[in-house]
């Protein structure tokens, strides 16, 4: 099974700042990676697929990058509505599909 | 508009059974693979089961293999998860999700399963 190691577990940043969340796979996943945002009390929402493709309706301040085993989600100009947990998910080799452990983002 | 609506969750005792349902609308249900994904309280996401669009293949996480059964009724646009021998560690919000290529653009709102004596 492919293990996904996500960091940091929590993050506090100021409005307008840029934040980066990292995900490391236990083997090469060839950019077969998605990012999700989960606001408190809600279901996860797709942000990014194929490591760097923005899902429909997602603001352009969100971006994804990476290759091989190392991937990142960047949020530019942090907004109050970005307070959420963020999860990565690999789909290079499944089942099982595997998720990162999540990053909880708060506003400082 | 794609909608996935789960139901069937509740409070049950350890060792008991429960069957969850997920009613789909807004897309051709019979053309898509479907998944169950769960989230324990204050925890991350755990994929637990996949069923192909035609029920030809089913896959499970090791944590539920032999206890849970995924199924679907394409005539009713409904996905199911039958859960037996429930344990306290099965306590979670259970989501159904539609597979788009290999990611999930659509999730249900979830149904909460609590296993406790």
PDB file of C-alpha atoms in Angstrom:
ATOM      1  CA  UNK A   1       0.000   0.000   0.000  1.00  0.00           C
ATOM      2  CA  UNK A   2       1.160   3.552  -0.710  1.00  0.00           C
ATOM      3  CA  UNK A   3       1.544   5.640   2.439  1.00  0.00           C
ATOM      4  CA  UNK A   4       0.899   9.378   2.272  1.00  0.00           C
ATOM      5  CA  UNK A   5       2.703  11.550   4.806  1.00  0.00           C
ATOM      6  CA  UNK A   6       1.209  15.027   5.092  1.00  0.00           C
ATOM      7  CA  UNK A   7       2.680  18.032   6.884  1.00  0.00           C
ATOM      8  CA  UNK A   8       2.222  20.097   8.865  1.00  0.00           C
ATOM      9  CA  UNK A   9      -0.616  18.666  10.957  1.00  0.00           C
ATOM     10  CA  UNK A  10      -1.772  22.179  11.777  1.00  0.00           C
ATOM     11  CA  UNK A  11      -0.990  25.611  10.506  1.00  0.00           C
ATOM     12  CA  UNK A  12      -1.835  29.117  11.636  1.00  0.00           C
ATOM     13  CA  UNK A  13      -1.394  32.014   9.242  1.00  0.00           C
ATOM     14  CA  UNK A  14      -2.528  35.605   8.815  1.00  0.00           C
ATOM     15  CA  UNK A  15      -5.001  36.873   6.265  1.00  0.00           C
ATOM     16  CA  UNK A  16      -3.271  37.647   2.984  1.00  0.00           C
ATOM     17  CA  UNK A  17      -0.373  35.303   3.657  1.00  0.00           C
ATOM     18  CA  UNK A  18       0.723  32.431   1.433  1.00  0.00           C
ATOM     19  CA  UNK A  19       0.678  28.946   2.950  1.00  0.00           C
ATOM     20  CA  UNK A  20       2.036  25.642   1.685  1.00  0.00           C
ATOM     21  CA  UNK A  21       0.995  22.138   2.657  1.00  0.00           C
ATOM     22  CA  UNK A  22       3.152  19.156   1.749  1.00  0.00           C
ATOM     23  CA  UNK A  23       2.412  15.530   0.964  1.00  0.00           C
ATOM     24  CA  UNK A  24       5.032  12.844   0.529  1.00  0.00           C
ATOM     25  CA  UNK A  25       4.228   9.448  -0.975  1.00  0.00           C
ATOM     26  CA  UNK A  26       6.041   6.265   0.007  1.00  0.00           C
ATOM     27  CA  UNK A  27       6.756   5.621  -3.686  1.00  0.00           C
ATOM     28  CA  UNK A  28       6.513   7.451  -6.982  1.00  0.00           C
ATOM     29  CA  UNK A  29       2.849   8.231  -7.709  1.00  0.00           C
ATOM     30  CA  UNK A  30       3.443   9.932 -11.079  1.00  0.00           C
ATOM     31  CA  UNK A  31       1.348  13.025 -10.248  1.00  0.00           C
ATOM     32  CA  UNK A  32      -1.720  10.881  -9.543  1.00  0.00           C
ATOM     33  CA  UNK A  33      -2.671  13.068  -6.604  1.00  0.00           C
ATOM     34  CA  UNK A  34      -5.709  15.047  -5.544  1.00  0.00           C
ATOM     35  CA  UNK A  35      -6.217  17.668  -2.846  1.00  0.00           C
ATOM     36  CA  UNK A  36      -9.440  18.199  -0.914  1.00  0.00           C
ATOM     37  CA  UNK A  37     -10.704  20.943   1.368  1.00  0.00           C
ATOM     38  CA  UNK A  38     -13.050  20.088   4.219  1.00  0.00           C
ATOM     39  CA  UNK A  39     -14.692  22.937   6.067  1.00  0.00           C
ATOM     40  CA  UNK A  40     -16.013  22.251   9.585  1.00  0.00           C
ATOM     41  CA  UNK A  41     -19.214  20.215   9.477  1.00  0.00           C
ATOM     42  CA  UNK A  42     -19.034  19.670   5.713  1.00  0.00           C
ATOM     43  CA  UNK A  43     -18.014  16.952   3.291  1.00  0.00           C
ATOM     44  CA  UNK A  44     -14.647  17.163   1.537  1.00  0.00           C
ATOM     45  CA  UNK A  45     -14.529  19.234  -1.641  1.00  0.00           C
ATOM     46  CA  UNK A  46     -12.158  18.572  -4.533  1.00  0.00           C
ATOM     47  CA  UNK A  47      -9.583  21.336  -5.071  1.00  0.00           C
ATOM     48  CA  UNK A  48      -6.885  19.849  -7.284  1.00  0.00           C
ATOM     49  CA  UNK A  49      -6.477  16.675  -9.362  1.00  0.00           C
ATOM     50  CA  UNK A  50      -3.538  15.282 -11.319  1.00  0.00           C
ATOM     51  CA  UNK A  51      -1.317  17.187  -8.874  1.00  0.00           C
ATOM     52  CA  UNK A  52      -1.785  20.577 -10.522  1.00  0.00           C
ATOM     53  CA  UNK A  53      -5.170  20.808 -12.264  1.00  0.00           C
ATOM     54  CA  UNK A  54      -7.695  23.099 -10.619  1.00  0.00           C
ATOM     55  CA  UNK A  55     -11.154  21.612 -10.123  1.00  0.00           C
ATOM     56  CA  UNK A  56     -14.188  23.472 -11.436  1.00  0.00           C
ATOM     57  CA  UNK A  57     -15.113  26.536  -9.408  1.00  0.00           C
ATOM     58  CA  UNK A  58     -11.980  26.538  -7.256  1.00  0.00           C
ATOM     59  CA  UNK A  59     -10.400  29.995  -6.822  1.00  0.00           C
ATOM     60  CA  UNK A  60      -7.111  30.543  -8.644  1.00  0.00           C
ATOM     61  CA  UNK A  61      -5.334  31.340  -5.367  1.00  0.00           C
ATOM     62  CA  UNK A  62      -5.161  27.568  -4.891  1.00  0.00           C
ATOM     63  CA  UNK A  63      -2.443  25.734  -6.785  1.00  0.00           C
ATOM     64  CA  UNK A  64      -0.804  22.330  -6.732  1.00  0.00           C
ATOM     65  CA  UNK A  65       2.635  21.205  -7.758  1.00  0.00           C
ATOM     66  CA  UNK A  66       5.084  18.383  -7.414  1.00  0.00           C
ATOM     67  CA  UNK A  67       6.245  15.158  -8.951  1.00  0.00           C
ATOM     68  CA  UNK A  68       7.575  11.781  -7.981  1.00  0.00           C
ATOM     69  CA  UNK A  69       6.987  11.399  -4.276  1.00  0.00           C
ATOM     70  CA  UNK A  70       6.779  15.073  -3.233  1.00  0.00           C
ATOM     71  CA  UNK A  71       3.709  17.276  -3.712  1.00  0.00           C
ATOM     72  CA  UNK A  72       2.441  20.549  -2.356  1.00  0.00           C
ATOM     73  CA  UNK A  73      -0.697  22.647  -2.156  1.00  0.00           C
ATOM     74  CA  UNK A  74      -0.203  26.411  -2.077  1.00  0.00           C
ATOM     75  CA  UNK A  75      -2.814  28.939  -1.035  1.00  0.00           C
ATOM     76  CA  UNK A  76      -2.021  32.523  -1.998  1.00  0.00           C
ATOM     77  CA  UNK A  77      -3.581  35.543  -0.303  1.00  0.00           C
ATOM     78  CA  UNK A  78      -5.201  33.557   2.501  1.00  0.00           C
ATOM     79  CA  UNK A  79      -8.867  34.379   3.020  1.00  0.00           C
ATOM     80  CA  UNK A  80     -11.051  33.758   6.075  1.00  0.00           C
ATOM     81  CA  UNK A  81     -13.113  31.235   4.094  1.00  0.00           C
ATOM     82  CA  UNK A  82     -10.002  29.084   3.648  1.00  0.00           C
ATOM     83  CA  UNK A  83     -10.210  27.949   7.275  1.00  0.00           C
ATOM     84  CA  UNK A  84     -10.555  24.206   6.821  1.00  0.00           C
ATOM     85  CA  UNK A  85      -8.756  20.902   6.896  1.00  0.00           C
ATOM     86  CA  UNK A  86      -6.889  19.852   3.776  1.00  0.00           C
ATOM     87  CA  UNK A  87      -6.210  16.283   2.644  1.00  0.00           C
ATOM     88  CA  UNK A  88      -4.159  14.769  -0.158  1.00  0.00           C
ATOM     89  CA  UNK A  89      -5.156  11.494  -1.851  1.00  0.00           C
ATOM     90  CA  UNK A  90      -3.112   9.244  -4.129  1.00  0.00           C
ATOM     91  CA  UNK A  91      -4.710   7.256  -6.917  1.00  0.00           C
ATOM     92  CA  UNK A  92      -1.671   5.903  -8.690  1.00  0.00           C
ATOM     93  CA  UNK A  93      -2.052   2.418  -7.324  1.00  0.00           C
ATOM     94  CA  UNK A  94      -5.268   1.227  -5.747  1.00  0.00           C
ATOM     95  CA  UNK A  95      -6.999  -0.317  -4.024  1.00  0.00           C
ATOM     96  CA  UNK A  96      -6.485   0.852  -1.465  1.00  0.00           C
ATOM     97  CA  UNK A  97      -6.893   4.521  -2.164  1.00  0.00           C
ATOM     98  CA  UNK A  98      -4.944   6.355   0.503  1.00  0.00           C
ATOM     99  CA  UNK A  99      -5.215   9.802   2.022  1.00  0.00           C
ATOM    100  CA  UNK A 100      -2.811  11.980   3.910  1.00  0.00           C
ATOM    101  CA  UNK A 101      -3.569  12.537   7.579  1.00  0.00           C
ATOM    102  CA  UNK A 102      -4.728  16.093   7.004  1.00  0.00           C
ATOM    103  CA  UNK A 103      -3.682  19.658   7.757  1.00  0.00           C
ATOM    104  CA  UNK A 104      -5.872  21.928   9.866  1.00  0.00           C
ATOM    105  CA  UNK A 105      -5.542  25.539   8.730  1.00  0.00           C
ATOM    106  CA  UNK A 106      -6.501  28.372  11.050  1.00  0.00           C
ATOM    107  CA  UNK A 107      -6.279  32.133  10.823  1.00  0.00           C
ATOM    108  CA  UNK A 108      -3.831  33.789  13.204  1.00  0.00           C
TER     109      UNK A 108
ATOM    110  CA  UNK B   1     -27.093  18.578 -10.328  1.00  0.00           C
ATOM    111  CA  UNK B   2     -25.295  15.587  -8.844  1.00  0.00           C
ATOM    112  CA  UNK B   3     -26.631  14.596  -5.435  1.00  0.00           C
ATOM    113  CA  UNK B   4     -25.636  11.785  -3.114  1.00  0.00           C
ATOM    114  CA  UNK B   5     -27.760  11.279  -0.025  1.00  0.00           C
ATOM    115  CA  UNK B   6     -26.692   8.792   2.628  1.00  0.00           C
ATOM    116  CA  UNK B   7     -28.921   7.322   5.304  1.00  0.00           C
ATOM    117  CA  UNK B   8     -29.058   4.450   7.756  1.00  0.00           C
ATOM    118  CA  UNK B   9     -26.563   5.560  10.362  1.00  0.00           C
ATOM    119  CA  UNK B  10     -27.251   5.472  14.075  1.00  0.00           C
ATOM    120  CA  UNK B  11     -26.157   4.285  17.502  1.00  0.00           C
ATOM    121  CA  UNK B  12     -25.573   0.552  17.713  1.00  0.00           C
ATOM    122  CA  UNK B  13     -23.949  -1.848  20.148  1.00  0.00           C
ATOM    123  CA  UNK B  14     -20.662  -3.596  19.473  1.00  0.00           C
ATOM    124  CA  UNK B  15     -21.168  -6.793  17.503  1.00  0.00           C
ATOM    125  CA  UNK B  16     -24.337  -5.613  15.832  1.00  0.00           C
ATOM    126  CA  UNK B  17     -25.128  -4.897  12.190  1.00  0.00           C
ATOM    127  CA  UNK B  18     -26.222  -1.889  10.185  1.00  0.00           C
ATOM    128  CA  UNK B  19     -26.943  -1.194   6.514  1.00  0.00           C
ATOM    129  CA  UNK B  20     -26.218   2.178   4.991  1.00  0.00           C
ATOM    130  CA  UNK B  21     -27.777   3.501   1.791  1.00  0.00           C
ATOM    131  CA  UNK B  22     -26.728   6.212  -0.630  1.00  0.00           C
ATOM    132  CA  UNK B  23     -29.275   7.433  -3.149  1.00  0.00           C
ATOM    133  CA  UNK B  24     -27.771   9.059  -6.216  1.00  0.00           C
ATOM    134  CA  UNK B  25     -29.319  11.535  -8.639  1.00  0.00           C
ATOM    135  CA  UNK B  26     -28.259  13.942 -11.349  1.00  0.00           C
ATOM    136  CA  UNK B  27     -26.060  11.519 -13.251  1.00  0.00           C
ATOM    137  CA  UNK B  28     -26.174   8.088 -14.870  1.00  0.00           C
ATOM    138  CA  UNK B  29     -25.521   6.064 -11.725  1.00  0.00           C
ATOM    139  CA  UNK B  30     -25.058   2.788 -13.605  1.00  0.00           C
ATOM    140  CA  UNK B  31     -22.030   4.211 -15.466  1.00  0.00           C
ATOM    141  CA  UNK B  32     -19.867   5.102 -12.477  1.00  0.00           C
ATOM    142  CA  UNK B  33     -17.793   3.285  -9.912  1.00  0.00           C
ATOM    143  CA  UNK B  34     -18.804   4.201  -6.376  1.00  0.00           C
ATOM    144  CA  UNK B  35     -16.957   4.257  -3.070  1.00  0.00           C
ATOM    145  CA  UNK B  36     -17.528   4.413   0.673  1.00  0.00           C
ATOM    146  CA  UNK B  37     -15.102   6.555   2.655  1.00  0.00           C
ATOM    147  CA  UNK B  38     -15.282   7.135   6.392  1.00  0.00           C
ATOM    148  CA  UNK B  39     -13.955   9.663   8.872  1.00  0.00           C
ATOM    149  CA  UNK B  40     -13.641   8.907  12.563  1.00  0.00           C
ATOM    150  CA  UNK B  41     -14.353  11.879  14.878  1.00  0.00           C
ATOM    151  CA  UNK B  42     -11.624  14.501  14.593  1.00  0.00           C
ATOM    152  CA  UNK B  43      -9.625  12.153  12.342  1.00  0.00           C
ATOM    153  CA  UNK B  44      -8.653  11.830   8.705  1.00  0.00           C
ATOM    154  CA  UNK B  45     -10.303  10.154   5.751  1.00  0.00           C
ATOM    155  CA  UNK B  46     -10.202   6.380   5.330  1.00  0.00           C
ATOM    156  CA  UNK B  47     -11.239   4.685   2.086  1.00  0.00           C
ATOM    157  CA  UNK B  48     -13.140   1.510   2.878  1.00  0.00           C
ATOM    158  CA  UNK B  49     -14.827   0.079  -0.216  1.00  0.00           C
ATOM    159  CA  UNK B  50     -15.180   0.320  -4.000  1.00  0.00           C
ATOM    160  CA  UNK B  51     -17.748  -1.222  -6.323  1.00  0.00           C
ATOM    161  CA  UNK B  52     -17.509  -1.118 -10.077  1.00  0.00           C
ATOM    162  CA  UNK B  53     -20.341   0.402 -12.104  1.00  0.00           C
ATOM    163  CA  UNK B  54     -21.669  -3.048 -13.017  1.00  0.00           C
ATOM    164  CA  UNK B  55     -20.896  -4.733  -9.659  1.00  0.00           C
ATOM    165  CA  UNK B  56     -18.307  -6.913 -11.431  1.00  0.00           C
ATOM    166  CA  UNK B  57     -15.613  -6.038  -8.931  1.00  0.00           C
ATOM    167  CA  UNK B  58     -15.624  -5.087  -5.276  1.00  0.00           C
ATOM    168  CA  UNK B  59     -12.670  -4.110  -3.121  1.00  0.00           C
ATOM    169  CA  UNK B  60     -12.301  -3.462   0.589  1.00  0.00           C
ATOM    170  CA  UNK B  61      -9.864  -1.966   3.038  1.00  0.00           C
ATOM    171  CA  UNK B  62      -8.209  -4.545   5.257  1.00  0.00           C
ATOM    172  CA  UNK B  63      -9.862  -2.923   8.284  1.00  0.00           C
ATOM    173  CA  UNK B  64     -13.344  -3.954   7.089  1.00  0.00           C
ATOM    174  CA  UNK B  65     -12.694  -6.975   4.877  1.00  0.00           C
ATOM    175  CA  UNK B  66     -14.888  -9.898   5.839  1.00  0.00           C
ATOM    176  CA  UNK B  67     -17.229  -7.709   7.910  1.00  0.00           C
ATOM    177  CA  UNK B  68     -18.529  -5.124   5.435  1.00  0.00           C
ATOM    178  CA  UNK B  69     -20.205  -5.709   2.065  1.00  0.00           C
ATOM    179  CA  UNK B  70     -20.638  -3.077  -0.624  1.00  0.00           C
ATOM    180  CA  UNK B  71     -23.438  -3.488  -3.157  1.00  0.00           C
ATOM    181  CA  UNK B  72     -25.564  -1.452  -5.503  1.00  0.00           C
ATOM    182  CA  UNK B  73     -28.933  -1.527  -7.214  1.00  0.00           C
ATOM    183  CA  UNK B  74     -28.633   0.369 -10.469  1.00  0.00           C
ATOM    184  CA  UNK B  75     -32.391   0.177 -11.018  1.00  0.00           C
ATOM    185  CA  UNK B  76     -32.834   2.176  -7.819  1.00  0.00           C
ATOM    186  CA  UNK B  77     -29.762   4.413  -8.206  1.00  0.00           C
ATOM    187  CA  UNK B  78     -28.702   3.256  -4.774  1.00  0.00           C
ATOM    188  CA  UNK B  79     -25.409   2.218  -3.220  1.00  0.00           C
ATOM    189  CA  UNK B  80     -25.313   0.145  -0.040  1.00  0.00           C
ATOM    190  CA  UNK B  81     -22.875  -0.750   2.707  1.00  0.00           C
ATOM    191  CA  UNK B  82     -23.802  -3.674   4.911  1.00  0.00           C
ATOM    192  CA  UNK B  83     -21.787  -3.623   8.109  1.00  0.00           C
ATOM    193  CA  UNK B  84     -21.559  -6.638  10.413  1.00  0.00           C
ATOM    194  CA  UNK B  85     -19.682  -7.353  13.638  1.00  0.00           C
ATOM    195  CA  UNK B  86     -19.372  -3.649  14.309  1.00  0.00           C
ATOM    196  CA  UNK B  87     -16.608  -2.452  16.607  1.00  0.00           C
ATOM    197  CA  UNK B  88     -16.036   0.782  18.496  1.00  0.00           C
ATOM    198  CA  UNK B  89     -13.332   1.675  15.970  1.00  0.00           C
ATOM    199  CA  UNK B  90     -15.978   1.675  13.221  1.00  0.00           C
ATOM    200  CA  UNK B  91     -17.489   4.808  14.782  1.00  0.00           C
ATOM    201  CA  UNK B  92     -17.288   7.419  12.038  1.00  0.00           C
ATOM    202  CA  UNK B  93     -19.079   9.564   9.521  1.00  0.00           C
ATOM    203  CA  UNK B  94     -19.623   7.439   6.432  1.00  0.00           C
ATOM    204  CA  UNK B  95     -19.566   9.134   3.046  1.00  0.00           C
ATOM    205  CA  UNK B  96     -20.443   7.747  -0.342  1.00  0.00           C
ATOM    206  CA  UNK B  97     -18.505   9.231  -3.220  1.00  0.00           C
ATOM    207  CA  UNK B  98     -18.755   9.138  -6.997  1.00  0.00           C
ATOM    208  CA  UNK B  99     -15.554   8.235  -8.789  1.00  0.00           C
ATOM    209  CA  UNK B 100     -14.664  10.739 -11.505  1.00  0.00           C
ATOM    210  CA  UNK B 101     -11.641   9.275 -13.292  1.00  0.00           C
ATOM    211  CA  UNK B 102      -9.744   8.451 -10.078  1.00  0.00           C
ATOM    212  CA  UNK B 103     -10.747  11.276  -7.765  1.00  0.00           C
ATOM    213  CA  UNK B 104     -13.932  12.375  -6.044  1.00  0.00           C
ATOM    214  CA  UNK B 105     -15.667  15.518  -7.235  1.00  0.00           C
ATOM    215  CA  UNK B 106     -18.908  14.529  -5.517  1.00  0.00           C
ATOM    216  CA  UNK B 107     -19.473  13.371  -1.965  1.00  0.00           C
ATOM    217  CA  UNK B 108     -22.603  12.862   0.053  1.00  0.00           C
ATOM    218  CA  UNK B 109     -23.255  14.751   3.272  1.00  0.00           C
ATOM    219  CA  UNK B 110     -22.450  11.652   5.291  1.00  0.00           C
ATOM    220  CA  UNK B 111     -24.278   9.469   7.785  1.00  0.00           C
ATOM    221  CA  UNK B 112     -22.957   9.007  11.318  1.00  0.00           C
ATOM    222  CA  UNK B 113     -22.429   5.549  12.745  1.00  0.00           C
ATOM    223  CA  UNK B 114     -21.716   5.287  16.463  1.00  0.00           C
ATOM    224  CA  UNK B 115     -20.779   1.930  17.939  1.00  0.00           C
ATOM    225  CA  UNK B 116     -21.034   1.976  21.701  1.00  0.00           C
ATOM    226  CA  UNK B 117     -22.492  -0.017  24.544  1.00  0.00           C
TER     227      UNK B 117
END
